[in-house]
Amino acid sequence: MIYRTDYHVHTLFSDGKAAPEDYIAVARDMGIRELGFSDHINLRYGNLHWCMDLSLINEYISRMVNYRKETGEPAIRTGLEVDYFNDMEKEIYDFLSSLRLDYVLGSVHFLNGESVDSNPDFYAGKDFDRIFRDYFDLVCEAVSSGLFDIIAHCDLVRIFGNNFSSDPAYLYEHLARTMASHDVALEINTNGMNRHFKEFYPDIRFLSVFRKWNVPVCVNSDAHFPARVGQHFDKAYLLLKDSGYNEMCTFSRRERYMIPFEF
């Protein structure tokens, strides 16, 4: 039996469409053993409609602690998905260091001040290869910052189906090497299956590259609706097995633990 976890779930505290207890009920039915809430935090553009109001952070943490005490299974983990900006590392560090969290997802949603996932017009008339390279450079900076336990949707710029004109293997190789050297985990984000291009993040062709560098991995849904908790996980686990993975990471109090999964 696979020890199923889902550490990427959004609630009404940010852009999710349901309260935490609704996700907990579905996760229990899905056989999820650990459920991690990770609502959006953006310290640069804090008033974005899809991000948590920073004045609610203490209430958020308190609610999660209470769920953890009251819920038998799944075990509740308290996390955040924090937007990375390379000129705000100290601000992000100071913010996170004051919080009692089990893990932090690092993500890149902005490139040169523009959102990469809100509107396909961002890509119109631009050199996608350049965007892809610049995005990966910024993700590598996020990895190297030491701020994050997991990197979320590491190739989010694929969201609208744009393709690199040549083989991007060297970019994934560099990212995997950077993640290995800084001991940061990768998520297999299944929410890409709900997008236009109907694929996971990262591009599954390169899972073996992350395995070669022994990058720890977890499978996450990036659910914004309870029905998407644990969605497409069976396919993700099979892909990981085919890539040579035989264990996955779990988190508690910013410490990572490795658990074998069996098929």
Coordinates of N, CA and C in Angstrom, one line a residue, residues 92-226:
I92 N 11.5 37.5 3.0 CA 10.8 36.2 3.1 C 11.4 35.4 4.3
Y93 N 12.7 35.4 4.4 CA 13.3 34.7 5.6 C 12.7 35.2 6.9
D94 N 12.7 36.5 7.1 CA 12.2 37.1 8.3 C 10.7 36.7 8.6
F95 N 9.9 36.7 7.5 CA 8.5 36.3 7.6 C 8.4 34.9 8.0
L96 N 9.1 34.0 7.4 CA 8.9 32.6 7.6 C 9.5 32.1 9.0
S97 N 10.6 32.8 9.4 CA 11.2 32.4 10.6 C 10.4 32.6 11.9
S98 N 9.3 33.4 11.7 CA 8.5 33.7 12.9 C 7.3 32.8 13.0
L99 N 7.2 31.8 12.0 CA 6.0 31.0 11.9 C 6.3 29.5 12.3
R100 N 5.4 28.8 12.9 CA 5.5 27.4 13.2 C 4.9 26.6 12.0
L101 N 5.7 26.2 11.1 CA 5.3 25.5 9.9 C 5.9 24.1 9.8
D102 N 5.3 23.2 9.1 CA 5.8 21.9 8.8 C 6.7 21.9 7.5
Y103 N 6.4 22.8 6.6 CA 7.1 22.8 5.4 C 6.7 24.1 4.6
V104 N 7.6 24.5 3.7 CA 7.3 25.7 2.9 C 7.5 25.3 1.4
L105 N 6.5 25.5 0.6 CA 6.6 25.4 -0.9 C 7.1 26.7 -1.4
G106 N 8.1 26.7 -2.3 CA 8.6 27.8 -3.0 C 8.1 27.8 -4.4
S107 N 7.6 28.9 -4.9 CA 7.1 29.0 -6.2 C 7.5 30.3 -6.9
V108 N 7.5 30.2 -8.2 CA 7.8 31.4 -9.1 C 6.5 31.6 -10.0
H109 N 5.8 32.6 -9.7 CA 4.7 33.0 -10.5 C 4.9 34.3 -11.4
F110 N 6.0 35.0 -11.1 CA 6.2 36.2 -11.8 C 7.6 36.3 -12.4
L111 N 7.7 36.8 -13.6 CA 8.9 37.0 -14.3 C 9.0 38.4 -14.8
N112 N 10.0 39.1 -14.4 CA 10.1 40.5 -14.8 C 8.9 41.3 -14.5
G113 N 8.3 41.0 -13.3 CA 7.1 41.8 -12.8 C 5.8 41.4 -13.4
E114 N 5.8 40.4 -14.3 CA 4.5 39.9 -14.9 C 4.2 38.5 -14.5
S115 N 2.9 38.2 -14.4 CA 2.5 36.9 -14.0 C 2.7 35.9 -15.2
V116 N 3.2 34.7 -15.0 CA 3.4 33.8 -16.0 C 2.2 32.8 -16.2
D117 N 1.3 32.8 -15.3 CA 0.2 31.8 -15.4 C -1.2 32.4 -15.4
S118 N -1.3 33.7 -15.4 CA -2.7 34.4 -15.4 C -3.3 34.5 -16.8
N119 N -2.5 34.8 -17.8 CA -3.0 35.1 -19.1 C -2.0 34.6 -20.2
P120 N -2.5 33.9 -21.2 CA -1.6 33.5 -22.2 C -1.0 34.7 -23.0
D121 N -1.6 35.8 -22.9 CA -1.1 37.0 -23.6 C 0.3 37.4 -23.2
F122 N 0.7 37.0 -22.0 CA 2.0 37.2 -21.5 C 3.1 36.7 -22.5
Y123 N 2.7 35.6 -23.1 CA 3.7 35.0 -24.0 C 3.6 35.5 -25.5
A124 N 2.6 36.2 -25.8 CA 2.4 36.6 -27.2 C 3.5 37.5 -27.7
G125 N 4.1 37.1 -28.8 CA 5.1 37.9 -29.5 C 6.5 37.8 -28.8
K126 N 6.6 37.0 -27.8 CA 7.9 36.9 -27.1 C 8.6 35.6 -27.4
D127 N 9.9 35.6 -27.1 CA 10.8 34.5 -27.4 C 10.6 33.5 -26.2
F128 N 9.8 32.4 -26.5 CA 9.5 31.5 -25.4 C 10.8 30.8 -24.9
D129 N 11.7 30.5 -25.7 CA 12.9 29.9 -25.3 C 13.6 30.8 -24.2
R130 N 13.6 32.1 -24.5 CA 14.2 33.0 -23.5 C 13.4 33.0 -22.2
I131 N 12.1 33.0 -22.3 CA 11.3 33.0 -21.1 C 11.6 31.7 -20.3
F132 N 11.6 30.6 -21.0 CA 11.9 29.3 -20.4 C 13.2 29.3 -19.6
R133 N 14.3 29.8 -20.3 CA 15.6 29.9 -19.6 C 15.6 30.8 -18.4
D134 N 15.0 32.0 -18.6 CA 14.9 33.0 -17.5 C 14.1 32.4 -16.3
Y135 N 13.0 31.7 -16.7 CA 12.2 31.2 -15.6 C 13.0 30.1 -14.8
F136 N 13.7 29.2 -15.5 CA 14.5 28.2 -14.8 C 15.6 28.8 -14.0
D137 N 16.2 29.9 -14.5 CA 17.2 30.6 -13.7 C 16.7 31.1 -12.4
L138 N 15.5 31.6 -12.5 CA 14.8 32.1 -11.2 C 14.5 31.0 -10.3
V139 N 14.0 29.9 -10.8 CA 13.7 28.7 -10.0 C 14.9 28.2 -9.3
C140 N 16.0 28.2 -10.0 CA 17.3 27.8 -9.4 C 17.7 28.7 -8.3
E141 N 17.5 30.0 -8.5 CA 17.8 31.0 -7.4 C 16.9 30.7 -6.2
A142 N 15.6 30.3 -6.4 CA 14.7 30.0 -5.3 C 15.3 28.8 -4.6
V143 N 15.7 27.8 -5.3 CA 16.3 26.6 -4.7 C 17.5 27.0 -3.9
S144 N 18.4 27.8 -4.4 CA 19.6 28.1 -3.8 C 19.5 29.0 -2.6
S145 N 18.3 29.7 -2.5 CA 18.1 30.6 -1.4 C 18.0 30.0 0.0
G146 N 17.7 28.7 0.1 CA 17.6 28.1 1.4 C 16.3 28.3 2.1
L147 N 15.4 29.0 1.4 CA 14.1 29.4 2.1 C 13.1 28.3 2.0
F148 N 13.2 27.3 1.1 CA 12.1 26.4 0.8 C 12.5 25.0 1.0
D149 N 11.4 24.2 1.4 CA 11.6 22.7 1.5 C 11.3 22.0 0.2
I150 N 10.3 22.5 -0.5 CA 9.8 21.9 -1.8 C 9.7 23.0 -2.8
I151 N 10.0 22.7 -4.0 CA 9.8 23.6 -5.1 C 8.5 23.2 -5.9
A152 N 7.5 24.1 -6.0 CA 6.3 23.8 -6.6 C 6.3 24.1 -8.1
H153 N 5.6 23.3 -8.8 CA 5.4 23.4 -10.3 C 6.6 24.0 -10.9
C154 N 7.7 23.3 -11.0 CA 9.0 23.9 -11.3 C 9.1 24.4 -12.8
D155 N 8.2 23.9 -13.6 CA 8.2 24.4 -15.0 C 6.8 25.0 -15.4
L156 N 6.3 25.8 -14.5 CA 5.0 26.4 -14.7 C 4.8 27.1 -16.0
V157 N 5.9 27.6 -16.6 CA 5.7 28.3 -17.9 C 5.2 27.5 -19.0
R158 N 5.1 26.2 -18.8 CA 4.5 25.3 -19.7 C 2.9 25.3 -19.7
I159 N 2.4 26.1 -18.8 CA 0.9 26.1 -18.5 C 0.0 26.2 -19.7
F160 N 0.4 27.0 -20.7 CA -0.5 27.3 -21.8 C -0.1 26.5 -23.0
G161 N 0.8 25.5 -22.8 CA 1.1 24.6 -23.9 C 2.3 25.0 -24.8
N162 N 3.0 26.1 -24.4 CA 4.1 26.5 -25.2 C 5.3 25.5 -25.1
N163 N 6.0 25.3 -26.1 CA 7.1 24.4 -26.2 C 8.4 25.0 -26.5
F164 N 9.4 24.5 -25.8 CA 10.8 24.9 -26.1 C 11.2 24.4 -27.5
S165 N 11.9 25.3 -28.2 CA 12.1 24.9 -29.6 C 13.1 23.8 -29.8
S166 N 14.0 23.7 -28.8 CA 15.0 22.6 -28.9 C 14.9 21.7 -27.7
D167 N 15.8 20.9 -27.4 CA 15.8 20.0 -26.3 C 16.1 20.7 -25.0
P168 N 15.2 20.8 -24.0 CA 15.4 21.6 -22.8 C 16.1 20.7 -21.7
A169 N 16.6 19.6 -22.1 CA 17.2 18.6 -21.1 C 18.2 19.3 -20.2
Y170 N 19.0 20.2 -20.8 CA 20.1 20.8 -20.0 C 19.6 21.7 -18.9
L171 N 18.4 22.3 -19.1 CA 17.8 23.1 -18.1 C 17.3 22.3 -16.9
Y172 N 16.7 21.1 -17.2 CA 16.2 20.2 -16.2 C 17.4 19.6 -15.5
E173 N 18.5 19.3 -16.2 CA 19.7 18.8 -15.6 C 20.3 19.8 -14.6
H174 N 20.4 21.0 -15.0 CA 20.9 22.0 -14.1 C 20.1 22.2 -12.9
L175 N 18.8 22.3 -13.1 CA 17.8 22.4 -12.0 C 18.0 21.2 -11.0
A176 N 18.0 20.0 -11.5 CA 18.1 18.8 -10.7 C 19.4 18.9 -9.9
R177 N 20.5 19.2 -10.5 CA 21.8 19.3 -9.8 C 21.7 20.4 -8.7
T178 N 21.1 21.5 -9.0 CA 21.0 22.6 -8.0 C 20.1 22.1 -6.8
M179 N 19.0 21.4 -7.1 CA 18.2 20.9 -6.0 C 18.9 19.9 -5.2
A180 N 19.7 19.0 -5.8 CA 20.4 18.0 -5.1 C 21.5 18.7 -4.2
S181 N 22.2 19.7 -4.7 CA 23.2 20.3 -3.9 C 22.7 21.1 -2.7
H182 N 21.4 21.6 -2.8 CA 20.8 22.4 -1.8 C 19.8 21.6 -1.0
D183 N 19.7 20.3 -1.3 CA 18.8 19.4 -0.6 C 17.3 19.9 -0.5
V184 N 16.8 20.2 -1.7 CA 15.4 20.7 -1.8 C 14.6 19.7 -2.6
A185 N 13.4 19.5 -2.1 CA 12.5 18.4 -2.7 C 11.8 19.0 -3.9
L186 N 11.4 18.1 -4.8 CA 10.6 18.3 -6.0 C 9.2 17.8 -5.8
E187 N 8.2 18.5 -6.3 CA 6.9 18.0 -6.3 C 6.5 17.6 -7.7
I188 N 5.8 16.4 -7.8 CA 5.1 16.1 -9.0 C 3.7 16.7 -8.8
N189 N 3.5 17.7 -9.5 CA 2.2 18.5 -9.4 C 1.2 18.0 -10.4
T190 N 0.1 17.4 -10.0 CA -0.8 16.7 -10.9 C -1.8 17.7 -11.5
N191 N -1.8 18.9 -11.0 CA -2.8 19.9 -11.4 C -2.7 20.3 -12.9
G192 N -1.5 20.1 -13.5 CA -1.3 20.3 -14.9 C -2.3 19.5 -15.8
M193 N -2.8 18.4 -15.2 CA -3.7 17.6 -16.0 C -5.1 18.3 -16.1
N194 N -5.3 19.3 -15.3 CA -6.5 20.1 -15.4 C -6.3 21.4 -16.2
R195 N -5.1 21.5 -16.8 CA -4.9 22.7 -17.6 C -5.0 22.3 -19.1
H196 N -4.7 23.3 -19.9 CA -4.9 23.2 -21.4 C -4.0 22.0 -21.9
F197 N -2.8 21.9 -21.4 CA -1.8 21.0 -22.0 C -1.9 19.6 -21.4
K198 N -2.7 19.4 -20.3 CA -3.0 18.0 -19.8 C -1.8 17.2 -19.5
E199 N -0.8 17.8 -18.8 CA 0.4 17.1 -18.4 C 0.7 17.5 -16.9
F200 N 1.6 16.7 -16.3 CA 2.1 17.0 -15.0 C 3.2 18.1 -15.1
Y201 N 3.5 18.7 -13.9 CA 4.7 19.4 -13.7 C 5.5 18.5 -12.8
P202 N 6.8 18.3 -13.1 CA 7.5 18.8 -14.3 C 7.2 17.9 -15.5
D203 N 7.8 18.2 -16.6 CA 7.7 17.4 -17.8 C 8.2 16.0 -17.5
I204 N 7.3 15.0 -17.6 CA 7.6 13.7 -17.2 C 8.8 13.0 -17.9
R205 N 9.2 13.6 -19.1 CA 10.3 13.1 -19.8 C 11.6 13.2 -19.0
F206 N 11.6 14.1 -18.0 CA 12.8 14.4 -17.2 C 12.8 14.0 -15.8
L207 N 11.8 13.2 -15.4 CA 11.8 12.6 -14.1 C 13.0 11.8 -13.8
S208 N 13.5 11.1 -14.7 CA 14.7 10.3 -14.5 C 15.9 11.1 -14.3
V209 N 15.9 12.4 -14.7 CA 17.1 13.3 -14.5 C 17.1 13.6 -13.0
F210 N 15.9 13.9 -12.4 CA 15.8 14.2 -11.0 C 16.2 13.0 -10.2
R211 N 15.8 11.8 -10.7 CA 16.2 10.6 -10.0 C 17.7 10.4 -10.0
K212 N 18.3 10.6 -11.1 CA 19.7 10.5 -11.3 C 20.5 11.3 -10.2
W213 N 20.0 12.5 -9.9 CA 20.6 13.3 -8.9 C 20.0 13.1 -7.5
N214 N 19.2 12.1 -7.3 CA 18.7 11.8 -6.0 C 17.9 12.9 -5.4
V215 N 17.2 13.6 -6.2 CA 16.3 14.7 -5.7 C 15.1 14.1 -5.0
P216 N 14.9 14.4 -3.7 CA 13.7 13.8 -3.1 C 12.4 14.3 -3.7
V217 N 11.3 13.5 -3.6 CA 10.1 13.9 -4.4 C 8.9 13.6 -3.5
C218 N 7.8 14.4 -3.8 CA 6.5 14.1 -3.2 C 5.5 14.4 -4.3
V219 N 4.3 13.8 -4.2 CA 3.3 14.0 -5.2 C 2.2 14.9 -4.6
N220 N 1.9 16.0 -5.3 CA 0.9 16.9 -4.8 C -0.1 17.3 -5.8
S221 N -1.3 17.6 -5.3 CA -2.4 17.9 -6.3 C -2.6 19.3 -6.7
D222 N -2.1 20.3 -5.8 CA -2.4 21.7 -6.1 C -3.9 21.9 -6.1
A223 N -4.6 21.3 -5.2 CA -6.1 21.3 -5.3 C -6.6 22.7 -4.8
H224 N -7.5 23.2 -5.6 CA -8.3 24.4 -5.2 C -9.8 24.0 -5.0
F225 N -10.1 22.7 -5.2 CA -11.4 22.2 -4.9 C -11.2 20.9 -4.2
P226 N -12.1 20.5 -3.2 CA -11.9 19.3 -2.5 C -11.8 18.1 -3.4

